[in-house]
Amino acid sequence: MKQIKGQPKNLRHLLSGIKYTVHYYQREYMWGRKQIEELIEDLTSEFLDQYETGHERSEIINYGHYFMGSIVLTESNNEIAIIDGQQRLTSLTLLLIYLYHELSDVDDKGILQNLIYSKQFGKKSFNINVLERNACLNALYTKQSFNADVQPESVRNLFARFHDIKEVFPDSINNDSLPFFVDWLIEKVDFIEITATTEQDAHKIFVTMNDRGLSLTPTEMLKGFLLSEIKDDSNRNTANTVWKNSVLELKDIGKDEDSDFIKTWLRAQYAESIRETKKGAVNQDFDIIGTTFHKWFRENLSKIKLERSSDFEDFILKKFIKYARLYIRLKHYSTNFNKDYEYVFYNANNNFTLQNMVILAAINAEDSPEQENKKIKMVSCFLDQYIINRVVNFKTVDYSAIKNAMFNLSKRIRNLNIDELALTLIKEMKDLKLQHNLNGILEFYLNGFTKRYMLHIISRLTYFIEQKSQINSSFVDYIDRTQRNSYDIEHIIANDYSLYSTEFNNEVEFDLYRNKFGALLILPKDKNRSYQDKPYDEKLHLYFSENLLARSLNDKCYINNPSFLKFKNDYNLSFNPYSQFGKCEIENRQKLYKEISELIWSEENISILAL
């Protein structure tokens, strides 16, 4: 191996006008929402610990650094290739694009522009230059529309993670502090750049860093510690086999799922404290577990109640295997719709990444399978209601905003029996509804915040009324964005103010009513596009061939339709056909949607699941 060069580089030095390639065998960008949430949380928390209102931007030079780890590069044929580190650099590029749009100062935007792309011989190219990603990055940078659904997985991930950044970036970094954050990000976020002169050497470095025994993962170090405390050789070998098999099952789900499971489990069952949301607060159990759980574990044996060899045996042979299997089940229910555990799927579809921690907190190591199942259903049902009650009142459920609330909830429900859990969750629901309840639906409408939830919510209404009307229905089909002709939000009113100028006072009022909850449906994408410019009287007969929520606008839906009419009458729902559709009809439809929502998201559902 030839000489290896390693030197510290901040983000500005790494991305200033330098072009990187990612070879075909390294090309996939695989980060998920959880990794983006953690990245944004770590970076913004580190910055806010140091920033104070009244600081001059020149004071950032005295702020502390944040270490992002190493990246491995190779230089050959006048090309710099990323061998290790492209997930982080790509994610940071997406963050820079987001920040570029949020900045107002032209000079500040120009600095970021140079880190995102550069021109050579009049041709623009992105600094991380991967051909299949360029169209997506260009659309994000120029704010143009882009259909990610038909793209390769890596590009779909890229597009989705950018929108995750838009959702999770904290409001606490606002117009005044944003330029400070940008300066800190590009000047104080550091990497160690390791450069090899050949690609072969670069891969040797990568393998050495990741495969040598000295580079054990936190999961491996925790395993080693636990096994070292078991005295009996036979029992130690059994525990080792159980641990190894469980980790293999977790890794079958995803590369880092073994680590993610342990963090989730320890936070759910054993953590007692979390960092306060104020400047200068120090990391506590929750936060330390998220970075070095193996060290936290060794320093908190009393909290985990581990003293004797038999305690360590039981920890692996009973608790570890039980909670690992539960976690695997939850991951499966999150991606595969199961009617018995439908709320787990709904919450995952809303990108609620704290769900597994809250559910695992409720389950006692001694619970029977029947008790486990009830608790999964009860807690996931509560979380579904928690999400919707906040969203319809325009309150965020993003990770950074509610992680403290969810951790504290986890502590309150930790290891409760079924009856105690039901009482606690119902009380939590009543307390929530004192602030945020379904009355918010009367003012609910489509905007930049609610857009990411609206397809889910209208799909839930559609799926619910079809089920109750004995119609074969699939919530998964309604929300599956990967299918060729996926569903989109349909505005019942065409975007043409001239058709309604006598009914609405002005265009602002027209736009508000057009985007109200009660003025929306879901339709397959092709029909949504072909219907959207038509006036209501032309759409009405077309809606009759669509889903039941759309059909209910047409008077034919109320003829020879006994199951639907029985459902309507049993629940006293104000379904009505409309020959025209304007302000009054939208308000009536809004009330109907609220009535349906109160059936779907009723707190009584929690009590029913406890029986």
Coordinates of C-alpha atoms in Angstrom, one line a residue:
M1 CA 0.0 0.0 0.0
K2 CA 1.3 3.4 -0.9
Q3 CA 1.3 6.4 1.4
I4 CA -2.0 7.4 3.0
K5 CA -2.9 11.0 3.6
G6 CA -5.3 11.9 6.4
Q7 CA -6.2 15.5 7.3
P8 CA -9.1 17.4 9.0
K9 CA -11.4 19.2 6.6
N10 CA -14.5 21.2 7.4
L11 CA -17.6 21.2 5.1
R12 CA -16.5 24.3 3.2
H13 CA -13.1 22.7 2.3
L14 CA -14.7 19.4 1.4
L15 CA -17.3 20.8 -1.0
S16 CA -15.8 24.0 -2.4
G17 CA -15.8 23.4 -6.1
I18 CA -14.5 19.9 -5.8
K19 CA -16.2 17.2 -7.9
Y20 CA -16.8 13.8 -6.4
T21 CA -18.0 10.6 -8.0
V22 CA -19.6 7.6 -6.4
H23 CA -18.7 4.3 -8.2
Y24 CA -21.4 2.0 -9.4
Y25 CA -20.9 -0.5 -6.5
Q26 CA -21.2 2.3 -3.9
R27 CA -24.0 4.3 -5.7
E28 CA -27.1 3.5 -3.6
Y29 CA -28.2 6.3 -1.2
M30 CA -30.0 4.4 1.5
W31 CA -30.5 6.8 4.4
G32 CA -34.0 6.7 5.9
R33 CA -36.0 9.4 7.8
K34 CA -34.7 8.2 11.1
Q35 CA -31.1 9.0 10.1
I36 CA -32.1 12.4 8.9
E37 CA -33.9 13.1 12.1
E38 CA -30.9 12.2 14.1
L39 CA -28.5 14.2 11.9
I40 CA -30.6 17.4 12.1
E41 CA -31.2 16.9 15.8
D42 CA -27.5 16.5 16.6
L43 CA -26.4 19.4 14.4
T44 CA -29.0 21.9 15.5
S45 CA -28.7 21.0 19.2
E46 CA -25.0 21.4 19.1
F47 CA -25.4 24.8 17.4
L48 CA -28.1 26.1 19.7
D49 CA -26.0 25.2 22.8
Q50 CA -23.6 27.9 21.7
Y51 CA -25.7 30.5 19.9
E52 CA -27.1 33.4 21.8
T53 CA -29.3 36.2 20.6
G54 CA -27.1 39.3 20.3
H55 CA -24.0 37.5 19.1
E56 CA -22.2 38.9 16.2
R57 CA -21.5 36.5 13.3
S58 CA -17.8 37.0 13.9
E59 CA -18.2 35.2 17.3
I60 CA -18.9 31.9 15.5
I61 CA -15.1 31.5 15.2
N62 CA -15.2 30.7 18.9
Y63 CA -18.0 28.2 18.7
G64 CA -17.1 24.5 19.2
H65 CA -16.6 21.9 16.5
Y66 CA -18.8 18.9 15.6
F67 CA -17.0 15.8 14.3
M68 CA -18.8 13.9 11.5
G69 CA -16.3 11.0 11.3
S70 CA -14.0 10.0 8.5
I71 CA -14.4 9.8 4.8
V72 CA -12.3 7.7 2.5
L73 CA -11.4 9.0 -1.0
T74 CA -9.3 7.8 -3.9
E75 CA -7.8 10.0 -6.6
S76 CA -7.2 8.4 -10.0
N77 CA -7.6 9.5 -13.6
N78 CA -8.2 13.1 -12.5
E79 CA -11.3 11.9 -10.6
I80 CA -12.0 11.9 -6.8
A81 CA -14.2 9.0 -5.8
I82 CA -15.9 8.5 -2.5
I83 CA -15.3 5.0 -1.1
D84 CA -16.8 5.6 2.3
G85 CA -18.9 8.6 3.5
Q86 CA -21.2 9.3 0.7
Q87 CA -24.4 8.8 2.8
R88 CA -23.3 11.7 5.1
L89 CA -22.0 14.0 2.3
T90 CA -25.1 13.4 0.2
S91 CA -27.4 14.1 3.2
L92 CA -25.4 17.3 4.0
T93 CA -25.8 18.4 0.4
L94 CA -29.5 18.0 0.7
L95 CA -29.4 20.1 3.9
L96 CA -27.4 22.8 2.1
I97 CA -30.0 22.9 -0.7
Y98 CA -32.7 23.4 1.9
L99 CA -30.7 26.1 3.7
Y100 CA -30.0 27.8 0.3
H101 CA -33.8 28.3 -0.2
E102 CA -34.3 29.5 3.3
L103 CA -31.6 32.2 3.3
S104 CA -32.6 35.7 2.1
D105 CA -29.1 37.3 1.7
V106 CA -27.7 37.0 -1.8
D107 CA -24.1 36.7 -0.6
D108 CA -25.0 34.0 1.9
K109 CA -26.8 32.1 -0.8
G110 CA -23.8 32.4 -3.1
I111 CA -21.5 30.7 -0.6
L112 CA -23.9 27.7 -0.4
Q113 CA -24.3 27.6 -4.1
N114 CA -20.6 27.0 -4.5
L115 CA -20.8 24.0 -2.1
I116 CA -23.8 22.5 -4.0
Y117 CA -22.6 22.9 -7.6
S118 CA -20.1 24.6 -9.7
K119 CA -19.7 25.5 -13.4
Q120 CA -16.8 24.5 -15.7
F121 CA -16.7 25.6 -19.3
G122 CA -20.2 27.1 -18.8
K123 CA -21.7 23.7 -17.8
K124 CA -23.2 23.3 -14.3
S125 CA -22.7 20.1 -12.4
F126 CA -23.3 19.1 -8.8
N127 CA -20.2 18.6 -6.6
I128 CA -21.4 15.1 -5.8
N129 CA -21.8 14.1 -9.4
V130 CA -23.8 11.0 -9.9
L131 CA -25.6 10.9 -13.2
E132 CA -28.8 9.3 -12.1
R133 CA -29.2 11.8 -9.2
N134 CA -28.7 15.0 -11.2
A135 CA -32.2 15.5 -12.4
C136 CA -33.6 15.1 -8.9
L137 CA -31.0 17.4 -7.4
N138 CA -31.6 20.0 -10.1
A139 CA -35.4 19.9 -9.4
L140 CA -34.8 20.3 -5.7
Y141 CA -32.3 23.2 -6.2
T142 CA -34.5 25.0 -8.7
K143 CA -37.8 24.2 -7.0
Q144 CA -39.2 22.5 -10.0
S145 CA -41.7 19.6 -9.9
F146 CA -40.2 16.1 -10.0
N147 CA -41.8 12.7 -10.2
A148 CA -39.7 10.5 -8.0
D149 CA -42.1 7.6 -8.1
V150 CA -40.7 6.3 -11.4
Q151 CA -37.1 6.7 -10.3
P152 CA -34.6 4.1 -8.9
E153 CA -34.7 3.5 -5.2
S154 CA -31.6 5.7 -4.5
V155 CA -33.2 8.7 -6.2
R156 CA -36.6 8.1 -4.5
N157 CA -34.7 8.1 -1.2
L158 CA -32.9 11.3 -2.1
F159 CA -36.1 13.1 -2.9
A160 CA -37.8 11.8 0.2
R161 CA -35.0 12.7 2.5
F162 CA -35.0 16.3 1.2
H163 CA -38.6 16.6 2.2
D164 CA -37.8 15.0 5.6
I165 CA -35.3 17.8 6.1
K166 CA -38.0 20.4 5.3
E167 CA -40.3 18.8 7.9
V168 CA -37.9 18.2 10.8
F169 CA -35.7 21.3 10.6
P170 CA -36.5 23.1 13.9
D171 CA -38.5 26.4 13.9
S172 CA -36.2 27.6 16.7
I173 CA -33.5 28.3 14.1
N174 CA -35.3 31.2 12.4
N175 CA -34.5 34.1 10.1
D176 CA -32.2 35.8 12.6
S177 CA -30.2 32.7 13.7
L178 CA -30.2 30.9 10.3
P179 CA -27.2 32.7 8.9
F180 CA -25.3 31.9 12.1
F181 CA -26.2 28.2 11.8
V182 CA -25.1 28.1 8.1
D183 CA -21.7 29.7 9.1
W184 CA -21.3 27.2 11.9
L185 CA -22.3 24.3 9.7
I186 CA -19.8 24.9 6.9
E187 CA -16.9 26.1 9.1
K188 CA -17.2 24.0 12.3
V189 CA -18.5 20.6 11.1
D190 CA -15.4 18.5 10.6
F191 CA -14.4 15.3 8.9
I192 CA -11.1 13.4 8.7
E193 CA -10.4 13.1 5.0
I194 CA -8.4 9.9 4.2
T195 CA -7.1 9.8 0.7
A196 CA -5.4 6.9 -1.0
T197 CA -3.6 7.1 -4.3
T198 CA -5.3 4.0 -5.7
E199 CA -8.8 2.6 -5.5
Q200 CA -7.4 -0.7 -4.3
D201 CA -5.7 1.0 -1.4
A202 CA -8.8 3.0 -0.5
H203 CA -10.8 -0.3 -0.2
K204 CA -8.1 -1.8 2.0
I205 CA -8.4 1.2 4.3
F206 CA -12.2 0.9 4.3
V207 CA -12.0 -2.8 5.2
T208 CA -9.4 -2.2 7.9
M209 CA -11.5 0.6 9.5
N210 CA -14.7 -1.6 9.5
D211 CA -13.6 -5.2 9.9
R212 CA -10.7 -5.3 12.3
G213 CA -11.3 -6.5 15.8
L214 CA -10.4 -3.1 17.3
S215 CA -13.4 -1.5 15.5
L216 CA -16.1 -3.4 17.3
T217 CA -19.6 -2.0 17.0
P218 CA -21.5 -0.9 20.2
T219 CA -23.7 -4.0 19.8
E220 CA -20.6 -6.3 19.8
M221 CA -19.1 -4.5 22.7
L222 CA -22.3 -4.8 24.7
K223 CA -22.5 -8.5 23.8
G224 CA -18.9 -9.1 24.9
F225 CA -19.6 -7.4 28.3
L226 CA -22.8 -9.4 29.0
L227 CA -21.2 -12.7 28.1
S228 CA -18.1 -11.9 30.3
E229 CA -20.4 -11.7 33.3
I230 CA -21.9 -15.2 32.8
K231 CA -19.8 -17.7 34.8
D232 CA -21.1 -21.0 33.5
D233 CA -19.5 -22.0 30.2
S234 CA -22.6 -23.9 28.9
N235 CA -25.0 -21.0 29.8
R236 CA -22.6 -18.5 28.2
N237 CA -22.5 -20.5 25.0
T238 CA -26.3 -20.7 24.9
A239 CA -26.6 -17.0 25.5
N240 CA -24.1 -16.3 22.8
T241 CA -26.1 -18.4 20.3
V242 CA -29.4 -16.7 21.2
W243 CA -27.7 -13.2 20.9
K244 CA -26.1 -14.1 17.5
N245 CA -29.3 -15.5 16.0
S246 CA -31.4 -12.5 17.2
V247 CA -28.9 -10.1 15.7
L248 CA -28.9 -11.9 12.4
E249 CA -32.7 -11.7 12.3
L250 CA -32.5 -7.9 13.1
K251 CA -29.9 -7.4 10.4
D252 CA -32.1 -9.2 7.9
I253 CA -34.5 -6.2 8.3
G254 CA -31.8 -3.6 7.8
K255 CA -28.1 -3.0 8.2
D256 CA -28.2 -1.1 11.5
E257 CA -31.4 -2.6 13.0
D258 CA -29.5 -4.4 15.7
S259 CA -28.2 -1.1 17.0
D260 CA -31.5 0.6 16.5
F261 CA -33.3 -2.1 18.4
I262 CA -31.0 -1.9 21.4
K263 CA -31.3 1.9 21.6
T264 CA -35.1 1.7 21.4
W265 CA -35.3 -1.1 24.0
L266 CA -33.0 0.6 26.5
R267 CA -34.7 3.9 26.2
A268 CA -38.1 2.3 26.5
Q269 CA -37.4 0.1 29.5
Y270 CA -34.6 1.6 31.4
A271 CA -33.8 5.2 30.7
E272 CA -34.9 7.6 33.4
S273 CA -33.8 11.0 32.1
I274 CA -33.7 13.1 28.9
R275 CA -31.9 16.3 28.0
E276 CA -34.0 19.3 28.7
T277 CA -35.0 21.5 25.8
K278 CA -33.1 24.6 26.9
K279 CA -29.7 26.1 26.2
G280 CA -26.8 24.6 28.1
A281 CA -28.7 21.4 29.0
V282 CA -26.5 18.3 29.2
N283 CA -27.1 14.9 27.7
Q284 CA -29.0 12.4 29.8
D285 CA -29.9 8.7 29.6
F286 CA -32.0 9.0 26.4
D287 CA -29.4 11.0 24.6
I288 CA -26.3 9.0 25.7
I289 CA -28.1 5.7 24.8
G290 CA -28.5 7.2 21.3
T291 CA -24.7 7.5 20.8
T292 CA -22.8 5.1 23.1
F293 CA -25.3 2.7 24.6
H294 CA -22.7 0.1 25.4
K295 CA -20.9 2.6 27.8
W296 CA -24.2 3.8 29.3
F297 CA -25.2 0.2 30.0
R298 CA -22.0 -0.6 31.9
E299 CA -22.4 2.5 34.0
N300 CA -26.1 1.9 34.8
L301 CA -26.2 -1.7 35.9
S302 CA -28.2 -0.8 39.0
K303 CA -31.0 0.7 36.9
I304 CA -31.1 -2.4 34.8
K305 CA -31.0 -4.6 38.0
L306 CA -28.0 -6.7 37.0
E307 CA -25.8 -8.0 39.8
R308 CA -25.3 -11.8 39.7
S309 CA -24.4 -14.1 36.8
S310 CA -27.9 -15.4 36.6
D311 CA -29.2 -11.8 36.1
F312 CA -27.0 -11.5 33.0
E313 CA -28.2 -14.9 31.7
D314 CA -31.8 -13.9 32.1
F315 CA -31.2 -10.5 30.5
I316 CA -30.1 -12.3 27.3
L317 CA -32.1 -15.5 27.4
K318 CA -35.4 -13.9 28.4
K319 CA -35.5 -10.2 28.0
F320 CA -33.2 -9.6 25.0
I321 CA -34.8 -12.3 22.9
K322 CA -38.3 -11.3 23.9
Y323 CA -38.0 -7.6 23.0
A324 CA -36.0 -8.4 19.9
R325 CA -38.8 -10.5 18.6
L326 CA -41.3 -7.8 19.5
Y327 CA -39.3 -5.2 17.7
I328 CA -39.0 -7.4 14.6
R329 CA -42.8 -7.9 14.7
L330 CA -43.3 -4.1 14.9
K331 CA -41.0 -3.5 12.0
H332 CA -43.0 -6.0 10.0
Y333 CA -46.3 -4.5 10.9
S334 CA -44.9 -1.1 10.0
T335 CA -44.3 -2.1 6.4
N336 CA -46.9 -4.9 5.9
F337 CA -50.5 -4.0 6.6
N338 CA -52.1 -6.4 9.1
K339 CA -55.7 -5.6 10.0
D340 CA -55.1 -6.9 13.6
Y341 CA -52.2 -4.4 14.0
E342 CA -53.4 -1.7 11.6
Y343 CA -52.5 1.2 13.8
V344 CA -48.8 0.3 13.8
F345 CA -48.9 0.6 10.0
Y346 CA -50.8 3.9 10.1
N347 CA -48.3 5.4 12.4
A348 CA -45.4 4.2 10.4
N349 CA -47.1 5.6 7.3
N350 CA -47.1 9.0 9.0
N351 CA -43.4 8.7 9.6
F352 CA -43.8 8.5 13.4
T353 CA -40.4 7.1 14.3
L354 CA -40.9 7.1 18.1
Q355 CA -43.7 4.5 17.9
N356 CA -41.5 1.4 18.7
M357 CA -40.1 3.0 21.9
V358 CA -43.5 3.8 23.3
I359 CA -44.9 0.4 22.6
L360 CA -41.9 -1.5 24.0
A361 CA -42.2 0.6 27.2
A362 CA -45.6 -0.8 27.9
I363 CA -44.7 -4.4 27.6
N364 CA -43.5 -6.2 30.6
A365 CA -40.9 -9.0 30.3
E366 CA -43.4 -11.3 32.0
D367 CA -46.3 -10.5 29.8
S368 CA -48.0 -13.4 28.0
P369 CA -48.4 -13.3 24.2
E370 CA -52.0 -12.3 24.6
Q371 CA -51.1 -9.4 26.8
E372 CA -48.3 -8.3 24.4
N373 CA -50.7 -8.3 21.5
K374 CA -53.3 -6.2 23.4
K375 CA -50.7 -3.7 24.5
I376 CA -49.3 -3.3 20.9
K377 CA -52.9 -2.6 19.7
M378 CA -53.7 -0.2 22.6
V379 CA -50.6 1.9 22.4
S380 CA -50.5 2.1 18.6
C381 CA -54.2 3.1 18.7
F382 CA -53.4 5.9 21.2
L383 CA -50.5 7.1 19.1
D384 CA -52.6 7.2 16.0
Q385 CA -55.1 9.4 17.8
Y386 CA -52.3 11.5 19.2
I387 CA -50.9 12.2 15.7
I388 CA -54.2 13.0 14.1
N389 CA -55.5 15.3 17.0
R390 CA -52.3 17.3 16.7
V391 CA -52.1 17.4 12.9
V392 CA -55.7 18.6 12.4
N393 CA -54.8 21.5 14.7
F394 CA -51.7 22.3 12.7
K395 CA -49.3 21.0 15.4
T396 CA -46.2 19.2 14.4
V397 CA -45.4 15.6 15.4
D398 CA -41.8 15.8 14.1
Y399 CA -39.1 13.9 16.1
S400 CA -37.4 17.0 17.6
A401 CA -40.7 18.6 18.7
I402 CA -42.2 15.6 20.6
K403 CA -39.3 13.3 21.6
N404 CA -39.3 14.6 25.1
A405 CA -43.1 14.1 25.4
M406 CA -42.9 10.6 24.0
F407 CA -40.1 9.6 26.3
N408 CA -42.0 10.9 29.3
L409 CA -45.1 9.0 28.1
S410 CA -43.0 5.9 27.8
K411 CA -42.0 6.3 31.5
R412 CA -45.6 6.7 32.6
I413 CA -46.8 3.6 30.8
R414 CA -43.7 1.5 31.5
N415 CA -44.7 -2.1 32.4
L416 CA -48.3 -1.3 33.4
N417 CA -50.8 -4.1 33.3
I418 CA -53.7 -4.0 30.8
D419 CA -56.2 -2.2 33.0
E420 CA -53.7 0.3 34.2
L421 CA -52.5 0.9 30.7
A422 CA -56.0 1.5 29.4
L423 CA -56.8 4.0 32.2
T424 CA -53.5 5.8 31.6
L425 CA -53.9 6.1 27.9
I426 CA -57.5 7.3 28.1
K427 CA -56.4 10.0 30.7
E428 CA -53.5 11.0 28.3
M429 CA -56.1 11.3 25.5
K430 CA -58.4 13.4 27.6
D431 CA -55.5 15.7 28.6
L432 CA -54.5 16.0 24.9
K433 CA -58.0 16.9 23.8
L434 CA -58.1 19.8 26.3
Q435 CA -55.6 21.4 23.9
H436 CA -55.9 19.7 20.6
N437 CA -59.0 17.9 19.6
L438 CA -61.0 16.9 16.5
N439 CA -62.9 20.2 16.5
G440 CA -59.8 21.4 14.6
I441 CA -61.2 19.6 11.6
L442 CA -63.7 22.3 11.0
E443 CA -60.8 24.7 10.1
F444 CA -58.5 22.0 8.6
Y445 CA -57.2 22.6 5.1
L446 CA -54.5 21.7 2.7
N447 CA -51.3 23.7 3.0
G448 CA -47.5 23.2 3.1
F449 CA -47.6 21.6 6.5
T450 CA -50.7 19.4 6.1
K451 CA -49.8 18.2 2.6
R452 CA -47.7 15.3 3.9
Y453 CA -50.6 14.0 6.0
M454 CA -53.6 14.8 3.8
L455 CA -53.4 11.7 1.6
H456 CA -53.2 9.5 4.6
I457 CA -56.1 11.1 6.4
I458 CA -58.5 11.2 3.4
S459 CA -57.4 7.6 2.6
R460 CA -58.4 6.6 6.1
L461 CA -61.9 8.2 5.7
T462 CA -62.3 6.5 2.3
Y463 CA -61.2 3.1 3.6
F464 CA -63.3 3.3 6.8
I465 CA -66.6 4.2 5.0
E466 CA -66.0 1.5 2.4
Q467 CA -65.4 -1.1 5.0
K468 CA -68.5 -0.1 7.0
S469 CA -70.5 -0.2 3.7
Q470 CA -69.3 -3.8 3.0
I471 CA -67.2 -2.7 0.0
N472 CA -63.9 -4.3 -0.7
S473 CA -61.3 -1.7 0.0
S474 CA -57.5 -1.4 0.5
F475 CA -55.9 1.4 2.5
V476 CA -52.5 0.3 1.2
D477 CA -53.6 0.9 -2.4
Y478 CA -54.7 4.4 -1.5
I479 CA -51.4 5.4 0.0
D480 CA -48.9 3.4 -2.0
R481 CA -46.9 6.0 -3.9
T482 CA -44.8 3.4 -5.7
Q483 CA -47.5 1.9 -7.8
R484 CA -47.8 3.0 -11.4
N485 CA -51.1 4.9 -11.1
S486 CA -50.9 6.0 -7.4
Y487 CA -53.6 8.1 -5.8
D488 CA -53.4 11.9 -5.5
I489 CA -55.4 14.6 -3.7
E490 CA -58.3 15.8 -5.8
H491 CA -59.7 19.3 -5.5
I492 CA -63.4 19.1 -6.0
I493 CA -63.4 22.7 -7.2
A494 CA -61.4 23.5 -10.2
N495 CA -58.7 26.1 -9.8
D496 CA -60.6 28.8 -11.7
Y497 CA -61.8 31.8 -9.7
S498 CA -63.9 33.1 -12.6
L499 CA -66.3 30.2 -12.1
Y500 CA -67.0 31.2 -8.5
S501 CA -66.4 35.0 -8.5
T502 CA -70.0 35.7 -7.5
E503 CA -69.8 33.3 -4.5
F504 CA -66.5 34.2 -2.9
N505 CA -65.4 37.7 -1.9
N506 CA -62.0 37.5 -3.4
E507 CA -59.4 35.0 -4.7
V508 CA -57.9 34.6 -1.2
E509 CA -61.2 33.3 0.2
F510 CA -61.6 31.2 -2.9
D511 CA -58.2 29.5 -2.5
L512 CA -58.9 28.9 1.2
Y513 CA -62.2 27.2 0.6
R514 CA -60.9 25.2 -2.4
N515 CA -58.2 23.7 -0.1
K516 CA -60.5 23.0 2.8
F517 CA -60.6 19.4 4.0
G518 CA -64.3 19.0 2.9
A519 CA -63.4 20.1 -0.6
L520 CA -60.9 17.3 -1.1
L521 CA -61.0 13.6 -2.3
I522 CA -58.5 11.1 -3.5
L523 CA -58.4 9.8 -7.1
P524 CA -56.0 7.8 -9.2
K525 CA -53.3 10.1 -10.6
D526 CA -54.4 9.8 -14.2
K527 CA -58.0 10.7 -13.4
N528 CA -56.9 13.4 -11.0
R529 CA -55.0 15.1 -13.8
S530 CA -57.8 14.7 -16.4
Y531 CA -60.6 15.9 -14.0
Q532 CA -58.8 18.8 -12.3
D533 CA -59.7 21.6 -14.8
K534 CA -63.3 20.5 -15.3
P535 CA -66.2 22.3 -13.6
Y536 CA -68.1 20.5 -10.9
D537 CA -71.1 19.6 -13.0
E538 CA -68.9 17.8 -15.4
K539 CA -66.9 16.0 -12.7
L540 CA -70.0 14.8 -10.8
H541 CA -71.0 11.9 -13.0
L542 CA -67.3 10.9 -13.3
Y543 CA -67.0 10.7 -9.5
F544 CA -69.7 8.0 -9.5
S545 CA -67.2 5.4 -10.9
E546 CA -64.6 6.2 -8.2
N547 CA -64.3 5.4 -4.5
L548 CA -67.2 5.7 -2.1
L549 CA -66.2 9.1 -0.7
A550 CA -66.3 10.5 -4.2
R551 CA -69.4 8.6 -5.2
S552 CA -71.3 10.0 -2.2
L553 CA -71.4 13.4 -4.0
N554 CA -73.7 11.9 -6.6
D555 CA -77.4 11.3 -6.0
K556 CA -77.1 7.8 -7.6
C557 CA -75.1 6.7 -4.6
Y558 CA -78.2 6.8 -2.5
I559 CA -80.3 4.5 -4.7
N560 CA -80.2 0.7 -4.4
N561 CA -77.2 0.9 -2.0
P562 CA -78.5 -0.7 1.2
S563 CA -75.2 -1.3 3.0
F564 CA -74.1 2.3 2.5
L565 CA -77.5 3.7 3.6
K566 CA -77.5 1.4 6.7
F567 CA -74.0 2.7 7.6
K568 CA -75.1 6.3 7.1
N569 CA -78.3 5.9 9.2
D570 CA -76.7 3.7 11.9
Y571 CA -74.2 6.4 12.7
N572 CA -76.4 9.4 11.8
L573 CA -73.9 10.7 9.3
S574 CA -74.8 13.8 7.2
F575 CA -74.0 12.3 3.8
N576 CA -75.8 14.2 1.1
P577 CA -75.5 14.4 -2.7
Y578 CA -74.8 17.8 -4.3
S579 CA -75.8 19.0 -7.7
Q580 CA -73.6 22.1 -7.2
F581 CA -70.6 22.6 -5.0
G582 CA -69.7 25.9 -3.4
K583 CA -69.1 27.6 -0.1
C584 CA -72.1 26.2 1.7
E585 CA -71.6 22.7 0.4
I586 CA -67.9 22.7 1.4
E587 CA -68.8 23.7 5.0
N588 CA -71.4 20.9 5.1
R589 CA -68.9 18.4 3.7
Q590 CA -66.3 19.6 6.3
K591 CA -68.8 18.7 9.1
L592 CA -69.4 15.3 7.5
Y593 CA -65.6 14.6 7.5
K594 CA -65.5 15.6 11.1
E595 CA -68.3 13.1 11.9
I596 CA -66.5 10.3 10.2
S597 CA -63.2 11.3 11.9
E598 CA -64.8 11.1 15.3
L599 CA -65.7 7.5 14.6
I600 CA -62.3 6.6 13.3
W601 CA -60.3 8.3 16.0
S602 CA -62.6 7.7 19.0
E603 CA -60.9 7.3 22.4
E604 CA -63.4 4.5 23.1
N605 CA -61.3 2.4 20.6
I606 CA -58.6 2.1 23.3
S607 CA -61.1 0.7 25.9
I608 CA -62.4 -1.8 23.3
L609 CA -58.9 -3.1 22.5
A610 CA -58.3 -3.6 26.3
L611 CA -61.2 -6.1 26.6

